[in-house]
Short mmCIF file of C-alpha atoms in Angstrom, two decimals:
data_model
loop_
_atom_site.label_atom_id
_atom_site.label_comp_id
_atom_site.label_asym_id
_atom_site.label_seq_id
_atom_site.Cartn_x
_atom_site.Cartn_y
_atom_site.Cartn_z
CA UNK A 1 96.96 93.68 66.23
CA UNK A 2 98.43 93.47 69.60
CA UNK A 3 101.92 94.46 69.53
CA UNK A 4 104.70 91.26 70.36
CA UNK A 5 105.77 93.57 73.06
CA UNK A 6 102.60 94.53 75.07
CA UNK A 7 103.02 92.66 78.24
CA UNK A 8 106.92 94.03 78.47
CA UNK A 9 105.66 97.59 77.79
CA UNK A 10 102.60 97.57 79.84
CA UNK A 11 104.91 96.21 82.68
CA UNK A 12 107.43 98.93 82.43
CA UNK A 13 105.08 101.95 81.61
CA UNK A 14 103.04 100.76 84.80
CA UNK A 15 106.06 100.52 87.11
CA UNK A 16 107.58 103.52 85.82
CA UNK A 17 106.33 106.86 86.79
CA UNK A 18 107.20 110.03 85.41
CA UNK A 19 109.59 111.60 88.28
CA UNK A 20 112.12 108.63 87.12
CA UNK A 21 115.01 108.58 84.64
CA UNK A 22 113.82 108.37 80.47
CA UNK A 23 116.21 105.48 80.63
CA UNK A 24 115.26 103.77 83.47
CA UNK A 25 113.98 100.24 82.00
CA UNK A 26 113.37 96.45 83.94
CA UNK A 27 117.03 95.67 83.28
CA UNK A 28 118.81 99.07 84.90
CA UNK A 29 116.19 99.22 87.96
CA UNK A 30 115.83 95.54 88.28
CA UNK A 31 113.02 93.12 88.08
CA UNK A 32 112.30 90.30 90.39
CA UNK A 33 108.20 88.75 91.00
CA UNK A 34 107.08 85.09 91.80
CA UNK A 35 103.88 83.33 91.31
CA UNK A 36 102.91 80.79 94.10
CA UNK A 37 100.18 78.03 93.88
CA UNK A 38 98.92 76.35 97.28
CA UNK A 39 99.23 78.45 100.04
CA UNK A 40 97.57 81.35 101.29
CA UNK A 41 99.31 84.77 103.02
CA UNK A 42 98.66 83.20 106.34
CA UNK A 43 101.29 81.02 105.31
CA UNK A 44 103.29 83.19 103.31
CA UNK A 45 103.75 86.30 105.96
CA UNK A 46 106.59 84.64 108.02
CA UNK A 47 108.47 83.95 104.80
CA UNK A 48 108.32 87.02 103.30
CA UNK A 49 108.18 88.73 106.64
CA UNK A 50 104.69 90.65 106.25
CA UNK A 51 102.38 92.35 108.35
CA UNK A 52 99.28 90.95 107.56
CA UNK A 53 97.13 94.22 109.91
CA UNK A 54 98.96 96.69 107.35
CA UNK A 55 97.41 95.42 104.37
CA UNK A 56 95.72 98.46 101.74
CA UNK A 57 94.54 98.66 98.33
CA UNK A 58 96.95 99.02 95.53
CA UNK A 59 97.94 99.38 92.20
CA UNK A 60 101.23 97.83 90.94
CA UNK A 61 101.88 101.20 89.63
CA UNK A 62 102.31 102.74 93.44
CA UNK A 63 104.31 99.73 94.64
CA UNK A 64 107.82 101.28 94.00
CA UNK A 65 107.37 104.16 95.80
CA UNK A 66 105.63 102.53 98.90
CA UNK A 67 108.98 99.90 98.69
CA UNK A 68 111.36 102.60 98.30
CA UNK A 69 109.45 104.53 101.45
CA UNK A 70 109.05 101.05 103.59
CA UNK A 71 109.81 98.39 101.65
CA UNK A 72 106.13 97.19 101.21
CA UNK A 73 105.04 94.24 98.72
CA UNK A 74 102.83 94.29 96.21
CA UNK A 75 100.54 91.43 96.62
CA UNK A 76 98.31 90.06 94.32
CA UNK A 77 95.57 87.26 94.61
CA UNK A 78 93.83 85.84 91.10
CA UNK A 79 92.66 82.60 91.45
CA UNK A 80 94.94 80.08 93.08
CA UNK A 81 97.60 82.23 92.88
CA UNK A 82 99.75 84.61 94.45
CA UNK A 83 102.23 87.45 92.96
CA UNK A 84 104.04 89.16 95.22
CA UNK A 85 106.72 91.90 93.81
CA UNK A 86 109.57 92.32 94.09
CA UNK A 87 110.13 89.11 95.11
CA UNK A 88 113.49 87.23 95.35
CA UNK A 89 112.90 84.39 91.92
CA UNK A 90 116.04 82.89 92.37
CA UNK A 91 116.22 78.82 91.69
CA UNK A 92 117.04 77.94 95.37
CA UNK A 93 114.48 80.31 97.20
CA UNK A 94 112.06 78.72 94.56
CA UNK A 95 112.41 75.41 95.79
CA UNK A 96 112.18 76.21 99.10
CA UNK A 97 108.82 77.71 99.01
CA UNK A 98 107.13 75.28 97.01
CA UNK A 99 108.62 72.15 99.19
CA UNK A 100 105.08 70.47 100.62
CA UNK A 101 103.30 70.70 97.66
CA UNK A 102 103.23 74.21 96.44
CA UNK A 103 104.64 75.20 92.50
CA UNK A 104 105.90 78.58 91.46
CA UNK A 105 107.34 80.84 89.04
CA UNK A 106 109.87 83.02 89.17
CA UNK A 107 110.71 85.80 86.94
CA UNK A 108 113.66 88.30 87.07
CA UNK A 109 116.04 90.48 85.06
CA UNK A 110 119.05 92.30 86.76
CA UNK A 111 121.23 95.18 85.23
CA UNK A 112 124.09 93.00 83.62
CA UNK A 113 121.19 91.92 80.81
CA UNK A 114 120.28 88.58 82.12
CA UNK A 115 117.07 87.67 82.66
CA UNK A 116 115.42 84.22 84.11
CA UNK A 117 112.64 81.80 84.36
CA UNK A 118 111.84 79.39 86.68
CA UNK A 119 109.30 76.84 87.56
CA UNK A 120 109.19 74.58 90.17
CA UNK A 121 106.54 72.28 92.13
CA UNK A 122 107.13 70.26 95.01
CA UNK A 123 110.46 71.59 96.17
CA UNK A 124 112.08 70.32 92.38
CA UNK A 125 113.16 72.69 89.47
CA UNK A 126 111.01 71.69 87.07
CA UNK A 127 112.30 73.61 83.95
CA UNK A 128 114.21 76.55 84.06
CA UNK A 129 115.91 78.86 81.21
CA UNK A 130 116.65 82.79 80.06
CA UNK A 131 113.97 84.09 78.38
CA UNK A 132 116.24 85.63 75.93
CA UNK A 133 118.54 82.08 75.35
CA UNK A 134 116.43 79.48 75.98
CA UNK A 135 118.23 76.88 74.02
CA UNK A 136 119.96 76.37 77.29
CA UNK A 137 117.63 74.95 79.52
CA UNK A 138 117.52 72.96 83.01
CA UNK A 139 115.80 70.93 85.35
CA UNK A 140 113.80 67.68 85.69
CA UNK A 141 111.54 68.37 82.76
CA UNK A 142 113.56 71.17 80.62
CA UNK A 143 110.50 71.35 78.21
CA UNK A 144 107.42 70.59 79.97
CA UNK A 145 106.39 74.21 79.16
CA UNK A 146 106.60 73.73 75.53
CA UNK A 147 102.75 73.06 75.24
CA UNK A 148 101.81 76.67 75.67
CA UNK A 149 104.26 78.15 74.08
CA UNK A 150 102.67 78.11 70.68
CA UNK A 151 103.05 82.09 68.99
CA UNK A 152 105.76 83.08 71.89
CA UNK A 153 108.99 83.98 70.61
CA UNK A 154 112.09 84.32 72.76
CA UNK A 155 114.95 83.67 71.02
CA UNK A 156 116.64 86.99 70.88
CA UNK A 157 117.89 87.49 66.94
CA UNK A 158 121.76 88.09 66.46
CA UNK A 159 122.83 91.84 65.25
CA UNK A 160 122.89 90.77 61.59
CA UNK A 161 118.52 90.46 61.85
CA UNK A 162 117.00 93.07 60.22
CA UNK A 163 113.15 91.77 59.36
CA UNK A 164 110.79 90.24 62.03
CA UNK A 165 113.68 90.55 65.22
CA UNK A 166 113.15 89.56 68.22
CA UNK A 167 114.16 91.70 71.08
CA UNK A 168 114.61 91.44 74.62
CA UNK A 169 111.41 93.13 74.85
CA UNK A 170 109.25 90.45 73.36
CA UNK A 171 110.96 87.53 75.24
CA UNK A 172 109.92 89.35 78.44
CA UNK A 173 106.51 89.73 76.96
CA UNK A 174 106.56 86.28 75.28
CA UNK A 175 107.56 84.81 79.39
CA UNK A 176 105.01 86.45 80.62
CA UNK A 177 102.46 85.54 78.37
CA UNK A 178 103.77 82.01 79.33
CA UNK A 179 102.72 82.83 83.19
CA UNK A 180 99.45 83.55 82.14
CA UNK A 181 98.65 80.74 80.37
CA UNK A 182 99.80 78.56 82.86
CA UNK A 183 97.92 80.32 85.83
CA UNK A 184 94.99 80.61 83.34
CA UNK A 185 94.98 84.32 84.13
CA UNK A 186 94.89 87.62 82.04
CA UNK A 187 98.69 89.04 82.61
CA UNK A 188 97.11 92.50 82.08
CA UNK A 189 94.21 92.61 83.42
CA UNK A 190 94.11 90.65 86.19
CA UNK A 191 97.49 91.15 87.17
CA UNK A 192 99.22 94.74 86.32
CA UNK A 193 96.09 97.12 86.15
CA UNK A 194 94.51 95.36 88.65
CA UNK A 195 94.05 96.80 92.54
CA UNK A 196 95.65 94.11 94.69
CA UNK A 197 97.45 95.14 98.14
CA UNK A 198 100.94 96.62 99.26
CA UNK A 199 101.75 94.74 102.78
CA UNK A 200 104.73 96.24 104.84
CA UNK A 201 106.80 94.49 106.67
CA UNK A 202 107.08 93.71 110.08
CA UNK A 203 109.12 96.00 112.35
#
């Protein structure tokens, strides 16, 4: 049985290489990736400032070194979609890119413990909400994800939960399981151990 916490793991042990801190995790080095639907990198290189001529095979496990060395991207095609990390998810960046059309998801977790998600379509928040509290939600449609979020857990359980807790691990996993099911992809598969591209940016 697959363990609730796979997709957080798998994320972390591939980012993660051995010449970095045994305490290094998502939260202390930071997390940030987006998902796009409807536009291609033709479109997307002036936004995210890429040189399209400097594009080479990657791994998301070689992307942090190439962005500490030249702050490269890790881009990644499957489908109709688009990942690029690290990628700026906030709400407001989100609804600019998707204005015309486009959707997107954004997910990030920063060093104070807080983690997000974010969709939006059209240039409007559709839903929004921490992966780890997501009682508290927001946008036009707070719940429209709720339809594939059958088996996902993200409520993280007080102190006092001894049996079956949830942990900030598995609401990572259990958000990006969410991605996948939306995008119709394989999380894993066709997104972390896959070879995608590293771009640099333009000078």
């Amino acid at each position: 049985m697959q363990s609730p916490t796979y997709l957080h793991d798998l994320l972390a042990s591939t980012l993660f290489t051995e010449g970095l801190d045994g305490d290094m995790d998502l939260w202390a080095l930071g997390f940030s990736a987006i998902w796009i639907k409807g536009a291609d990198l033709d479109a997307l290189a002036p936004i995210y400032q890429l040189d399209l001529s400097t594009r080479t095979p990657c791994y998301l496990n070689e992307i942090l070194d190439q962005n500490i060395d030249d702050e490269s991207l890790w881009i990644a095609e499957v489908g109709d979609w688009i990942s690029i990390v690290p990628a700026t998810a906030e709400r407001e960046h989100l609804l600019s890119i998707t204005a015309g059309g486009r959707e997107a998801f954004g997910l990030s977790m920063d060093i104070s413990n807080r983690d997000y998600l974010h969709y939006a379509r059209d240039g409007r928040l559709v839903t929004s909400f921490s992966p780890s509290q997501p009682e508290l939600r927001f946008g036009d449609a707070p719940y429209a994800l709720d339809h594939l979020m059958d088996g996902l857990r993200f409520q993280i359980s007080a102190d006092d939960v001894f049996d079956d807790r949830v942990d900030r691990e598995e609401s990572v996993s259990s958000a990006l399981a969410l991605i996948g099911r939306f995008t119709g992809t394989d999380i894993a598969a066709d997104w972390f151990e896959a070879q995608h591209s590293c771009i640099s940016p333009t000078s």
